[in-house]
DNA sequence: CGCAATCAGTTGTTGCGTCAACCAATGCGG
DNA sequence: CCGCATTGGTTGACGCAACAACTGATTGCG
């Protein structure tokens, strides 16, 4: 019973344990704040942001699913709930009648506009304010290297980032 | 309507987007491999590892919940399933008859012993092999700084790390 | 032109996590 | 001691995500 597994060295294990803890705690922290202050999960917030950032504030379900790392069934359920809450609207795509387009409503825009400041504040308080500028750069590079493995097609960090943290006034105006 | 929110600078946004993508994808990747190869979620694997690493391979439910970042109800459900599968056993604590102790069985030890190499391989393939030694150190520091905010009591990265990635032979032998 | 294969999305079922309620044991102040 | 709040843990109900199955539209190919 030879064991050729390359077990983790202490430095590797230490870094890994912390990364796992981080990945475990971060989603909960984001969800908790957004759910408390805006009644949105972080996923819903990201989806609304992605739609709002799209040209004409409209996006195909499939593309939205890809950008938010959701399965199509999941997105369909979420969209249904968001539509019932009046935050988005769905209508068949004229060009391809199989497809469905989702648009964010005024109410949806208003909601994310209200939610954004608090969310950004949470991001700063929990992450960004803890890091020096050079660490921010290191994090960018490190996460990029890992994402190249986890997300080879770069479906997430797409060009117009769906978790954009800028003001949304330009779309509201 | 003055807006004193400090919106994210481009470098901040870029790093943040990647970190979020990482936190979103990593759990899924870990779960997928462990579920496929050992029929365990990453959480269950971590819980079994934590018990296995404890003195006399026994741990109180409350402490286990704290170390694995689980609520007590969640852990109770998970423990019930693991017990039904014969991987752990629960028995009332002699000293405090409110408390419950969980012990890992031989079958449980055998399972994590089998699962560990594949898991470590996944960790290397997805994360560690993508990073240079200095990046590993940077990651350790950065994650530590963030965890100081997210997990002030350091309930997760406790001394005998529950997600330990070392061989488990010493407990099996 | 017609049929098969594929694509886009929705719907139903199952499993897991959270929340609230509950029971039992402990311990602490009177 | 006794009463009552607190701690440790389990249970049940509800909500959300994953998977599978299905409908309808489109493409491709003979």
JSON list of N, CA and C in Angstrom, two decimals, chain B residues 18-88:
[
{"chain": "B", "resi": 18, "resn": "UNK", "atom": "N", "xyz": [-13.18, 39.44, -8.43]},
{"chain": "B", "resi": 18, "resn": "UNK", "atom": "CA", "xyz": [-12.49, 38.15, -8.49]},
{"chain": "B", "resi": 18, "resn": "UNK", "atom": "C", "xyz": [-12.63, 37.37, -7.20]},
{"chain": "B", "resi": 19, "resn": "UNK", "atom": "N", "xyz": [-12.55, 38.08, -6.09]},
{"chain": "B", "resi": 19, "resn": "UNK", "atom": "CA", "xyz": [-12.70, 37.39, -4.82]},
{"chain": "B", "resi": 19, "resn": "UNK", "atom": "C", "xyz": [-14.08, 36.78, -4.69]},
{"chain": "B", "resi": 20, "resn": "UNK", "atom": "N", "xyz": [-15.09, 37.52, -5.09]},
{"chain": "B", "resi": 20, "resn": "UNK", "atom": "CA", "xyz": [-16.45, 37.01, -5.02]},
{"chain": "B", "resi": 20, "resn": "UNK", "atom": "C", "xyz": [-16.61, 35.79, -5.93]},
{"chain": "B", "resi": 21, "resn": "UNK", "atom": "N", "xyz": [-16.07, 35.89, -7.13]},
{"chain": "B", "resi": 21, "resn": "UNK", "atom": "CA", "xyz": [-16.15, 34.75, -8.04]},
{"chain": "B", "resi": 21, "resn": "UNK", "atom": "C", "xyz": [-15.47, 33.53, -7.43]},
{"chain": "B", "resi": 22, "resn": "UNK", "atom": "N", "xyz": [-14.35, 33.77, -6.81]},
{"chain": "B", "resi": 22, "resn": "UNK", "atom": "CA", "xyz": [-13.62, 32.67, -6.17]},
{"chain": "B", "resi": 22, "resn": "UNK", "atom": "C", "xyz": [-14.45, 32.04, -5.06]},
{"chain": "B", "resi": 23, "resn": "UNK", "atom": "N", "xyz": [-15.03, 32.88, -4.21]},
{"chain": "B", "resi": 23, "resn": "UNK", "atom": "CA", "xyz": [-15.82, 32.37, -3.10]},
{"chain": "B", "resi": 23, "resn": "UNK", "atom": "C", "xyz": [-17.06, 31.64, -3.59]},
{"chain": "B", "resi": 24, "resn": "UNK", "atom": "N", "xyz": [-17.50, 32.00, -4.77]},
{"chain": "B", "resi": 24, "resn": "UNK", "atom": "CA", "xyz": [-18.69, 31.38, -5.34]},
{"chain": "B", "resi": 24, "resn": "UNK", "atom": "C", "xyz": [-18.36, 30.01, -5.93]},
{"chain": "B", "resi": 25, "resn": "UNK", "atom": "N", "xyz": [-17.21, 29.90, -6.57]},
{"chain": "B", "resi": 25, "resn": "UNK", "atom": "CA", "xyz": [-16.89, 28.69, -7.31]},
{"chain": "B", "resi": 25, "resn": "UNK", "atom": "C", "xyz": [-16.20, 27.62, -6.46]},
{"chain": "B", "resi": 26, "resn": "UNK", "atom": "N", "xyz": [-15.41, 28.06, -5.50]},
{"chain": "B", "resi": 26, "resn": "UNK", "atom": "CA", "xyz": [-14.61, 27.10, -4.74]},
{"chain": "B", "resi": 26, "resn": "UNK", "atom": "C", "xyz": [-15.45, 26.05, -4.02]},
{"chain": "B", "resi": 27, "resn": "UNK", "atom": "N", "xyz": [-16.46, 26.43, -3.26]},
{"chain": "B", "resi": 27, "resn": "UNK", "atom": "CA", "xyz": [-17.24, 25.40, -2.56]},
{"chain": "B", "resi": 27, "resn": "UNK", "atom": "C", "xyz": [-17.82, 24.37, -3.51]},
{"chain": "B", "resi": 28, "resn": "UNK", "atom": "N", "xyz": [-18.31, 24.83, -4.64]},
{"chain": "B", "resi": 28, "resn": "UNK", "atom": "CA", "xyz": [-18.89, 23.90, -5.60]},
{"chain": "B", "resi": 28, "resn": "UNK", "atom": "C", "xyz": [-17.88, 22.90, -6.11]},
{"chain": "B", "resi": 29, "resn": "UNK", "atom": "N", "xyz": [-16.68, 23.38, -6.39]},
{"chain": "B", "resi": 29, "resn": "UNK", "atom": "CA", "xyz": [-15.64, 22.49, -6.90]},
{"chain": "B", "resi": 29, "resn": "UNK", "atom": "C", "xyz": [-15.26, 21.44, -5.87]},
{"chain": "B", "resi": 30, "resn": "UNK", "atom": "N", "xyz": [-15.15, 21.86, -4.61]},
{"chain": "B", "resi": 30, "resn": "UNK", "atom": "CA", "xyz": [-14.79, 20.92, -3.56]},
{"chain": "B", "resi": 30, "resn": "UNK", "atom": "C", "xyz": [-15.91, 19.90, -3.34]},
{"chain": "B", "resi": 31, "resn": "UNK", "atom": "N", "xyz": [-17.13, 20.39, -3.29]},
{"chain": "B", "resi": 31, "resn": "UNK", "atom": "CA", "xyz": [-18.26, 19.48, -3.10]},
{"chain": "B", "resi": 31, "resn": "UNK", "atom": "C", "xyz": [-18.35, 18.47, -4.23]},
{"chain": "B", "resi": 32, "resn": "UNK", "atom": "N", "xyz": [-18.17, 18.96, -5.44]},
{"chain": "B", "resi": 32, "resn": "UNK", "atom": "CA", "xyz": [-18.34, 18.09, -6.60]},
{"chain": "B", "resi": 32, "resn": "UNK", "atom": "C", "xyz": [-17.39, 16.91, -6.54]},
{"chain": "B", "resi": 33, "resn": "UNK", "atom": "N", "xyz": [-16.12, 17.19, -6.28]},
{"chain": "B", "resi": 33, "resn": "UNK", "atom": "CA", "xyz": [-15.14, 16.11, -6.26]},
{"chain": "B", "resi": 33, "resn": "UNK", "atom": "C", "xyz": [-15.40, 15.13, -5.12]},
{"chain": "B", "resi": 34, "resn": "UNK", "atom": "N", "xyz": [-15.62, 15.65, -3.93]},
{"chain": "B", "resi": 34, "resn": "UNK", "atom": "CA", "xyz": [-15.82, 14.77, -2.78]},
{"chain": "B", "resi": 34, "resn": "UNK", "atom": "C", "xyz": [-17.11, 13.96, -2.91]},
{"chain": "B", "resi": 35, "resn": "UNK", "atom": "N", "xyz": [-18.13, 14.62, -3.42]},
{"chain": "B", "resi": 35, "resn": "UNK", "atom": "CA", "xyz": [-19.41, 13.93, -3.57]},
{"chain": "B", "resi": 35, "resn": "UNK", "atom": "C", "xyz": [-19.29, 12.80, -4.59]},
{"chain": "B", "resi": 36, "resn": "UNK", "atom": "N", "xyz": [-18.57, 13.08, -5.64]},
{"chain": "B", "resi": 36, "resn": "UNK", "atom": "CA", "xyz": [-18.41, 12.09, -6.69]},
{"chain": "B", "resi": 36, "resn": "UNK", "atom": "C", "xyz": [-17.57, 10.91, -6.21]},
{"chain": "B", "resi": 37, "resn": "UNK", "atom": "N", "xyz": [-16.46, 11.22, -5.53]},
{"chain": "B", "resi": 37, "resn": "UNK", "atom": "CA", "xyz": [-15.51, 10.16, -5.20]},
{"chain": "B", "resi": 37, "resn": "UNK", "atom": "C", "xyz": [-15.74, 9.50, -3.85]},
{"chain": "B", "resi": 38, "resn": "UNK", "atom": "N", "xyz": [-16.46, 10.17, -2.95]},
{"chain": "B", "resi": 38, "resn": "UNK", "atom": "CA", "xyz": [-16.61, 9.60, -1.61]},
{"chain": "B", "resi": 38, "resn": "UNK", "atom": "C", "xyz": [-18.04, 9.72, -1.07]},
{"chain": "B", "resi": 39, "resn": "UNK", "atom": "N", "xyz": [-18.91, 10.36, -1.83]},
{"chain": "B", "resi": 39, "resn": "UNK", "atom": "CA", "xyz": [-20.28, 10.51, -1.35]},
{"chain": "B", "resi": 39, "resn": "UNK", "atom": "C", "xyz": [-20.40, 11.43, -0.14]},
{"chain": "B", "resi": 40, "resn": "UNK", "atom": "N", "xyz": [-19.44, 12.35, -0.01]},
{"chain": "B", "resi": 40, "resn": "UNK", "atom": "CA", "xyz": [-19.45, 13.28, 1.11]},
{"chain": "B", "resi": 40, "resn": "UNK", "atom": "C", "xyz": [-19.45, 14.71, 0.60]},
{"chain": "B", "resi": 41, "resn": "UNK", "atom": "N", "xyz": [-20.21, 15.59, 1.26]},
{"chain": "B", "resi": 41, "resn": "UNK", "atom": "CA", "xyz": [-20.04, 17.00, 0.97]},
{"chain": "B", "resi": 41, "resn": "UNK", "atom": "C", "xyz": [-18.75, 17.47, 1.65]},
{"chain": "B", "resi": 42, "resn": "UNK", "atom": "N", "xyz": [-18.27, 18.63, 1.21]},
{"chain": "B", "resi": 42, "resn": "UNK", "atom": "CA", "xyz": [-17.07, 19.17, 1.83]},
{"chain": "B", "resi": 42, "resn": "UNK", "atom": "C", "xyz": [-17.31, 19.43, 3.31]},
{"chain": "B", "resi": 43, "resn": "UNK", "atom": "N", "xyz": [-18.52, 19.84, 3.63]},
{"chain": "B", "resi": 43, "resn": "UNK", "atom": "CA", "xyz": [-18.83, 20.09, 5.04]},
{"chain": "B", "resi": 43, "resn": "UNK", "atom": "C", "xyz": [-18.75, 18.80, 5.85]},
{"chain": "B", "resi": 44, "resn": "UNK", "atom": "N", "xyz": [-19.33, 17.73, 5.32]},
{"chain": "B", "resi": 44, "resn": "UNK", "atom": "CA", "xyz": [-19.28, 16.45, 6.03]},
{"chain": "B", "resi": 44, "resn": "UNK", "atom": "C", "xyz": [-17.84, 15.96, 6.16]},
{"chain": "B", "resi": 45, "resn": "UNK", "atom": "N", "xyz": [-17.09, 16.12, 5.10]},
{"chain": "B", "resi": 45, "resn": "UNK", "atom": "CA", "xyz": [-15.68, 15.74, 5.14]},
{"chain": "B", "resi": 45, "resn": "UNK", "atom": "C", "xyz": [-14.95, 16.50, 6.24]},
{"chain": "B", "resi": 46, "resn": "UNK", "atom": "N", "xyz": [-15.18, 17.81, 6.30]},
{"chain": "B", "resi": 46, "resn": "UNK", "atom": "CA", "xyz": [-14.54, 18.63, 7.31]},
{"chain": "B", "resi": 46, "resn": "UNK", "atom": "C", "xyz": [-14.95, 18.24, 8.72]},
{"chain": "B", "resi": 47, "resn": "UNK", "atom": "N", "xyz": [-16.22, 17.92, 8.88]},
{"chain": "B", "resi": 47, "resn": "UNK", "atom": "CA", "xyz": [-16.69, 17.52, 10.20]},
{"chain": "B", "resi": 47, "resn": "UNK", "atom": "C", "xyz": [-16.04, 16.21, 10.63]},
{"chain": "B", "resi": 48, "resn": "UNK", "atom": "N", "xyz": [-16.00, 15.26, 9.72]},
{"chain": "B", "resi": 48, "resn": "UNK", "atom": "CA", "xyz": [-15.38, 13.97, 10.04]},
{"chain": "B", "resi": 48, "resn": "UNK", "atom": "C", "xyz": [-13.90, 14.17, 10.37]},
{"chain": "B", "resi": 49, "resn": "UNK", "atom": "N", "xyz": [-13.23, 15.00, 9.58]},
{"chain": "B", "resi": 49, "resn": "UNK", "atom": "CA", "xyz": [-11.82, 15.29, 9.83]},
{"chain": "B", "resi": 49, "resn": "UNK", "atom": "C", "xyz": [-11.62, 15.92, 11.21]},
{"chain": "B", "resi": 50, "resn": "UNK", "atom": "N", "xyz": [-12.52, 16.82, 11.56]},
{"chain": "B", "resi": 50, "resn": "UNK", "atom": "CA", "xyz": [-12.40, 17.49, 12.86]},
{"chain": "B", "resi": 50, "resn": "UNK", "atom": "C", "xyz": [-12.54, 16.48, 13.99]},
{"chain": "B", "resi": 51, "resn": "UNK", "atom": "N", "xyz": [-13.51, 15.59, 13.86]},
{"chain": "B", "resi": 51, "resn": "UNK", "atom": "CA", "xyz": [-13.69, 14.58, 14.91]},
{"chain": "B", "resi": 51, "resn": "UNK", "atom": "C", "xyz": [-12.47, 13.68, 14.97]},
{"chain": "B", "resi": 52, "resn": "UNK", "atom": "N", "xyz": [-12.00, 13.29, 13.79]},
{"chain": "B", "resi": 52, "resn": "UNK", "atom": "CA", "xyz": [-10.86, 12.37, 13.74]},
{"chain": "B", "resi": 52, "resn": "UNK", "atom": "C", "xyz": [-9.63, 12.98, 14.38]},
{"chain": "B", "resi": 53, "resn": "UNK", "atom": "N", "xyz": [-9.51, 14.29, 14.27]},
{"chain": "B", "resi": 53, "resn": "UNK", "atom": "CA", "xyz": [-8.32, 14.97, 14.79]},
{"chain": "B", "resi": 53, "resn": "UNK", "atom": "C", "xyz": [-8.42, 15.26, 16.28]},
{"chain": "B", "resi": 54, "resn": "UNK", "atom": "N", "xyz": [-9.61, 15.09, 16.84]},
{"chain": "B", "resi": 54, "resn": "UNK", "atom": "CA", "xyz": [-9.80, 15.43, 18.24]},
{"chain": "B", "resi": 54, "resn": "UNK", "atom": "C", "xyz": [-9.22, 14.33, 19.14]},
{"chain": "B", "resi": 55, "resn": "UNK", "atom": "N", "xyz": [-8.88, 14.69, 20.36]},
{"chain": "B", "resi": 55, "resn": "UNK", "atom": "CA", "xyz": [-8.39, 13.69, 21.33]},
{"chain": "B", "resi": 55, "resn": "UNK", "atom": "C", "xyz": [-9.44, 12.61, 21.51]},
{"chain": "B", "resi": 56, "resn": "UNK", "atom": "N", "xyz": [-9.02, 11.39, 21.46]},
{"chain": "B", "resi": 56, "resn": "UNK", "atom": "CA", "xyz": [-9.90, 10.22, 21.58]},
{"chain": "B", "resi": 56, "resn": "UNK", "atom": "C", "xyz": [-10.97, 10.21, 20.51]},
{"chain": "B", "resi": 57, "resn": "UNK", "atom": "N", "xyz": [-10.69, 10.97, 19.42]},
{"chain": "B", "resi": 57, "resn": "UNK", "atom": "CA", "xyz": [-11.60, 10.99, 18.26]},
{"chain": "B", "resi": 57, "resn": "UNK", "atom": "C", "xyz": [-13.04, 11.28, 18.65]},
{"chain": "B", "resi": 58, "resn": "UNK", "atom": "N", "xyz": [-13.20, 12.14, 19.62]},
{"chain": "B", "resi": 58, "resn": "UNK", "atom": "CA", "xyz": [-14.53, 12.46, 20.13]},
{"chain": "B", "resi": 58, "resn": "UNK", "atom": "C", "xyz": [-14.64, 13.96, 20.32]},
{"chain": "B", "resi": 59, "resn": "UNK", "atom": "N", "xyz": [-15.80, 14.50, 20.01]},
{"chain": "B", "resi": 59, "resn": "UNK", "atom": "CA", "xyz": [-15.98, 15.94, 20.16]},
{"chain": "B", "resi": 59, "resn": "UNK", "atom": "C", "xyz": [-17.43, 16.26, 20.51]},
{"chain": "B", "resi": 60, "resn": "UNK", "atom": "N", "xyz": [-17.58, 17.32, 21.30]},
{"chain": "B", "resi": 60, "resn": "UNK", "atom": "CA", "xyz": [-18.91, 17.79, 21.65]},
{"chain": "B", "resi": 60, "resn": "UNK", "atom": "C", "xyz": [-19.55, 18.43, 20.43]},
{"chain": "B", "resi": 61, "resn": "UNK", "atom": "N", "xyz": [-20.85, 18.27, 20.34]},
{"chain": "B", "resi": 61, "resn": "UNK", "atom": "CA", "xyz": [-21.59, 18.84, 19.22]},
{"chain": "B", "resi": 61, "resn": "UNK", "atom": "C", "xyz": [-21.37, 20.35, 19.12]},
{"chain": "B", "resi": 62, "resn": "UNK", "atom": "N", "xyz": [-21.46, 21.02, 20.24]},
{"chain": "B", "resi": 62, "resn": "UNK", "atom": "CA", "xyz": [-21.33, 22.47, 20.22]},
{"chain": "B", "resi": 62, "resn": "UNK", "atom": "C", "xyz": [-19.97, 22.90, 19.71]},
{"chain": "B", "resi": 63, "resn": "UNK", "atom": "N", "xyz": [-18.92, 22.23, 20.17]},
{"chain": "B", "resi": 63, "resn": "UNK", "atom": "CA", "xyz": [-17.60, 22.62, 19.72]},
{"chain": "B", "resi": 63, "resn": "UNK", "atom": "C", "xyz": [-17.43, 22.32, 18.23]},
{"chain": "B", "resi": 64, "resn": "UNK", "atom": "N", "xyz": [-17.95, 21.18, 17.82]},
{"chain": "B", "resi": 64, "resn": "UNK", "atom": "CA", "xyz": [-17.88, 20.82, 16.41]},
{"chain": "B", "resi": 64, "resn": "UNK", "atom": "C", "xyz": [-18.61, 21.84, 15.55]},
{"chain": "B", "resi": 65, "resn": "UNK", "atom": "N", "xyz": [-19.76, 22.27, 16.03]},
{"chain": "B", "resi": 65, "resn": "UNK", "atom": "CA", "xyz": [-20.52, 23.28, 15.29]},
{"chain": "B", "resi": 65, "resn": "UNK", "atom": "C", "xyz": [-19.70, 24.56, 15.15]},
{"chain": "B", "resi": 66, "resn": "UNK", "atom": "N", "xyz": [-19.08, 24.96, 16.23]},
{"chain": "B", "resi": 66, "resn": "UNK", "atom": "CA", "xyz": [-18.29, 26.19, 16.20]},
{"chain": "B", "resi": 66, "resn": "UNK", "atom": "C", "xyz": [-17.13, 26.07, 15.23]},
{"chain": "B", "resi": 67, "resn": "UNK", "atom": "N", "xyz": [-16.45, 24.94, 15.26]},
{"chain": "B", "resi": 67, "resn": "UNK", "atom": "CA", "xyz": [-15.28, 24.77, 14.41]},
{"chain": "B", "resi": 67, "resn": "UNK", "atom": "C", "xyz": [-15.62, 24.67, 12.93]},
{"chain": "B", "resi": 68, "resn": "UNK", "atom": "N", "xyz": [-16.80, 24.18, 12.65]},
{"chain": "B", "resi": 68, "resn": "UNK", "atom": "CA", "xyz": [-17.16, 23.99, 11.25]},
{"chain": "B", "resi": 68, "resn": "UNK", "atom": "C", "xyz": [-18.06, 25.11, 10.74]},
{"chain": "B", "resi": 69, "resn": "UNK", "atom": "N", "xyz": [-18.26, 26.12, 11.57]},
{"chain": "B", "resi": 69, "resn": "UNK", "atom": "CA", "xyz": [-19.10, 27.25, 11.18]},
{"chain": "B", "resi": 69, "resn": "UNK", "atom": "C", "xyz": [-20.52, 26.82, 10.86]},
{"chain": "B", "resi": 70, "resn": "UNK", "atom": "N", "xyz": [-21.02, 25.89, 11.63]},
{"chain": "B", "resi": 70, "resn": "UNK", "atom": "CA", "xyz": [-22.38, 25.42, 11.42]},
{"chain": "B", "resi": 70, "resn": "UNK", "atom": "C", "xyz": [-23.26, 25.87, 12.59]},
{"chain": "B", "resi": 71, "resn": "UNK", "atom": "N", "xyz": [-24.53, 26.08, 12.30]},
{"chain": "B", "resi": 71, "resn": "UNK", "atom": "CA", "xyz": [-25.47, 26.26, 13.40]},
{"chain": "B", "resi": 71, "resn": "UNK", "atom": "C", "xyz": [-25.69, 24.90, 14.04]},
{"chain": "B", "resi": 72, "resn": "UNK", "atom": "N", "xyz": [-26.17, 24.92, 15.26]},
{"chain": "B", "resi": 72, "resn": "UNK", "atom": "CA", "xyz": [-26.38, 23.66, 15.96]},
{"chain": "B", "resi": 72, "resn": "UNK", "atom": "C", "xyz": [-27.45, 22.81, 15.30]},
{"chain": "B", "resi": 73, "resn": "UNK", "atom": "N", "xyz": [-28.56, 23.40, 14.88]},
{"chain": "B", "resi": 73, "resn": "UNK", "atom": "CA", "xyz": [-29.54, 22.57, 14.16]},
{"chain": "B", "resi": 73, "resn": "UNK", "atom": "C", "xyz": [-28.96, 21.92, 12.91]},
{"chain": "B", "resi": 74, "resn": "UNK", "atom": "N", "xyz": [-28.20, 22.69, 12.17]},
{"chain": "B", "resi": 74, "resn": "UNK", "atom": "CA", "xyz": [-27.61, 22.10, 10.96]},
{"chain": "B", "resi": 74, "resn": "UNK", "atom": "C", "xyz": [-26.74, 20.90, 11.32]},
{"chain": "B", "resi": 75, "resn": "UNK", "atom": "N", "xyz": [-25.87, 21.11, 12.29]},
{"chain": "B", "resi": 75, "resn": "UNK", "atom": "CA", "xyz": [-24.98, 20.02, 12.66]},
{"chain": "B", "resi": 75, "resn": "UNK", "atom": "C", "xyz": [-25.77, 18.81, 13.14]},
{"chain": "B", "resi": 76, "resn": "UNK", "atom": "N", "xyz": [-26.85, 19.07, 13.84]},
{"chain": "B", "resi": 76, "resn": "UNK", "atom": "CA", "xyz": [-27.66, 17.97, 14.35]},
{"chain": "B", "resi": 76, "resn": "UNK", "atom": "C", "xyz": [-28.21, 17.13, 13.20]},
{"chain": "B", "resi": 77, "resn": "UNK", "atom": "N", "xyz": [-28.73, 17.82, 12.18]},
{"chain": "B", "resi": 77, "resn": "UNK", "atom": "CA", "xyz": [-29.23, 17.10, 11.00]},
{"chain": "B", "resi": 77, "resn": "UNK", "atom": "C", "xyz": [-28.11, 16.31, 10.33]},
{"chain": "B", "resi": 78, "resn": "UNK", "atom": "N", "xyz": [-26.99, 16.96, 10.13]},
{"chain": "B", "resi": 78, "resn": "UNK", "atom": "CA", "xyz": [-25.88, 16.30, 9.45]},
{"chain": "B", "resi": 78, "resn": "UNK", "atom": "C", "xyz": [-25.42, 15.09, 10.26]},
{"chain": "B", "resi": 79, "resn": "UNK", "atom": "N", "xyz": [-25.31, 15.27, 11.57]},
{"chain": "B", "resi": 79, "resn": "UNK", "atom": "CA", "xyz": [-24.86, 14.17, 12.42]},
{"chain": "B", "resi": 79, "resn": "UNK", "atom": "C", "xyz": [-25.82, 12.99, 12.35]},
{"chain": "B", "resi": 80, "resn": "UNK", "atom": "N", "xyz": [-27.09, 13.31, 12.29]},
{"chain": "B", "resi": 80, "resn": "UNK", "atom": "CA", "xyz": [-28.08, 12.24, 12.18]},
{"chain": "B", "resi": 80, "resn": "UNK", "atom": "C", "xyz": [-27.85, 11.41, 10.93]},
{"chain": "B", "resi": 81, "resn": "UNK", "atom": "N", "xyz": [-27.61, 12.12, 9.81]},
{"chain": "B", "resi": 81, "resn": "UNK", "atom": "CA", "xyz": [-27.37, 11.39, 8.56]},
{"chain": "B", "resi": 81, "resn": "UNK", "atom": "C", "xyz": [-26.09, 10.58, 8.63]},
{"chain": "B", "resi": 82, "resn": "UNK", "atom": "N", "xyz": [-25.04, 11.20, 9.15]},
{"chain": "B", "resi": 82, "resn": "UNK", "atom": "CA", "xyz": [-23.76, 10.50, 9.24]},
{"chain": "B", "resi": 82, "resn": "UNK", "atom": "C", "xyz": [-23.88, 9.27, 10.14]},
{"chain": "B", "resi": 83, "resn": "UNK", "atom": "N", "xyz": [-24.69, 9.40, 11.18]},
{"chain": "B", "resi": 83, "resn": "UNK", "atom": "CA", "xyz": [-24.87, 8.27, 12.09]},
{"chain": "B", "resi": 83, "resn": "UNK", "atom": "C", "xyz": [-25.63, 7.15, 11.41]},
{"chain": "B", "resi": 84, "resn": "UNK", "atom": "N", "xyz": [-26.65, 7.54, 10.63]},
{"chain": "B", "resi": 84, "resn": "UNK", "atom": "CA", "xyz": [-27.42, 6.52, 9.91]},
{"chain": "B", "resi": 84, "resn": "UNK", "atom": "C", "xyz": [-26.54, 5.77, 8.91]},
{"chain": "B", "resi": 85, "resn": "UNK", "atom": "N", "xyz": [-25.52, 6.48, 8.41]},
{"chain": "B", "resi": 85, "resn": "UNK", "atom": "CA", "xyz": [-24.62, 5.83, 7.46]},
{"chain": "B", "resi": 85, "resn": "UNK", "atom": "C", "xyz": [-23.50, 5.07, 8.18]},
{"chain": "B", "resi": 86, "resn": "UNK", "atom": "N", "xyz": [-23.51, 5.13, 9.49]},
{"chain": "B", "resi": 86, "resn": "UNK", "atom": "CA", "xyz": [-22.53, 4.37, 10.25]},
{"chain": "B", "resi": 86, "resn": "UNK", "atom": "C", "xyz": [-21.16, 5.00, 10.29]},
{"chain": "B", "resi": 87, "resn": "UNK", "atom": "N", "xyz": [-21.09, 6.30, 9.99]},
{"chain": "B", "resi": 87, "resn": "UNK", "atom": "CA", "xyz": [-19.78, 6.95, 9.95]},
{"chain": "B", "resi": 87, "resn": "UNK", "atom": "C", "xyz": [-19.41, 7.57, 11.28]},
{"chain": "B", "resi": 88, "resn": "UNK", "atom": "N", "xyz": [-20.40, 7.92, 12.06]},
{"chain": "B", "resi": 88, "resn": "UNK", "atom": "CA", "xyz": [-20.13, 8.42, 13.41]},
{"chain": "B", "resi": 88, "resn": "UNK", "atom": "C", "xyz": [-21.11, 7.76, 14.38]}
]
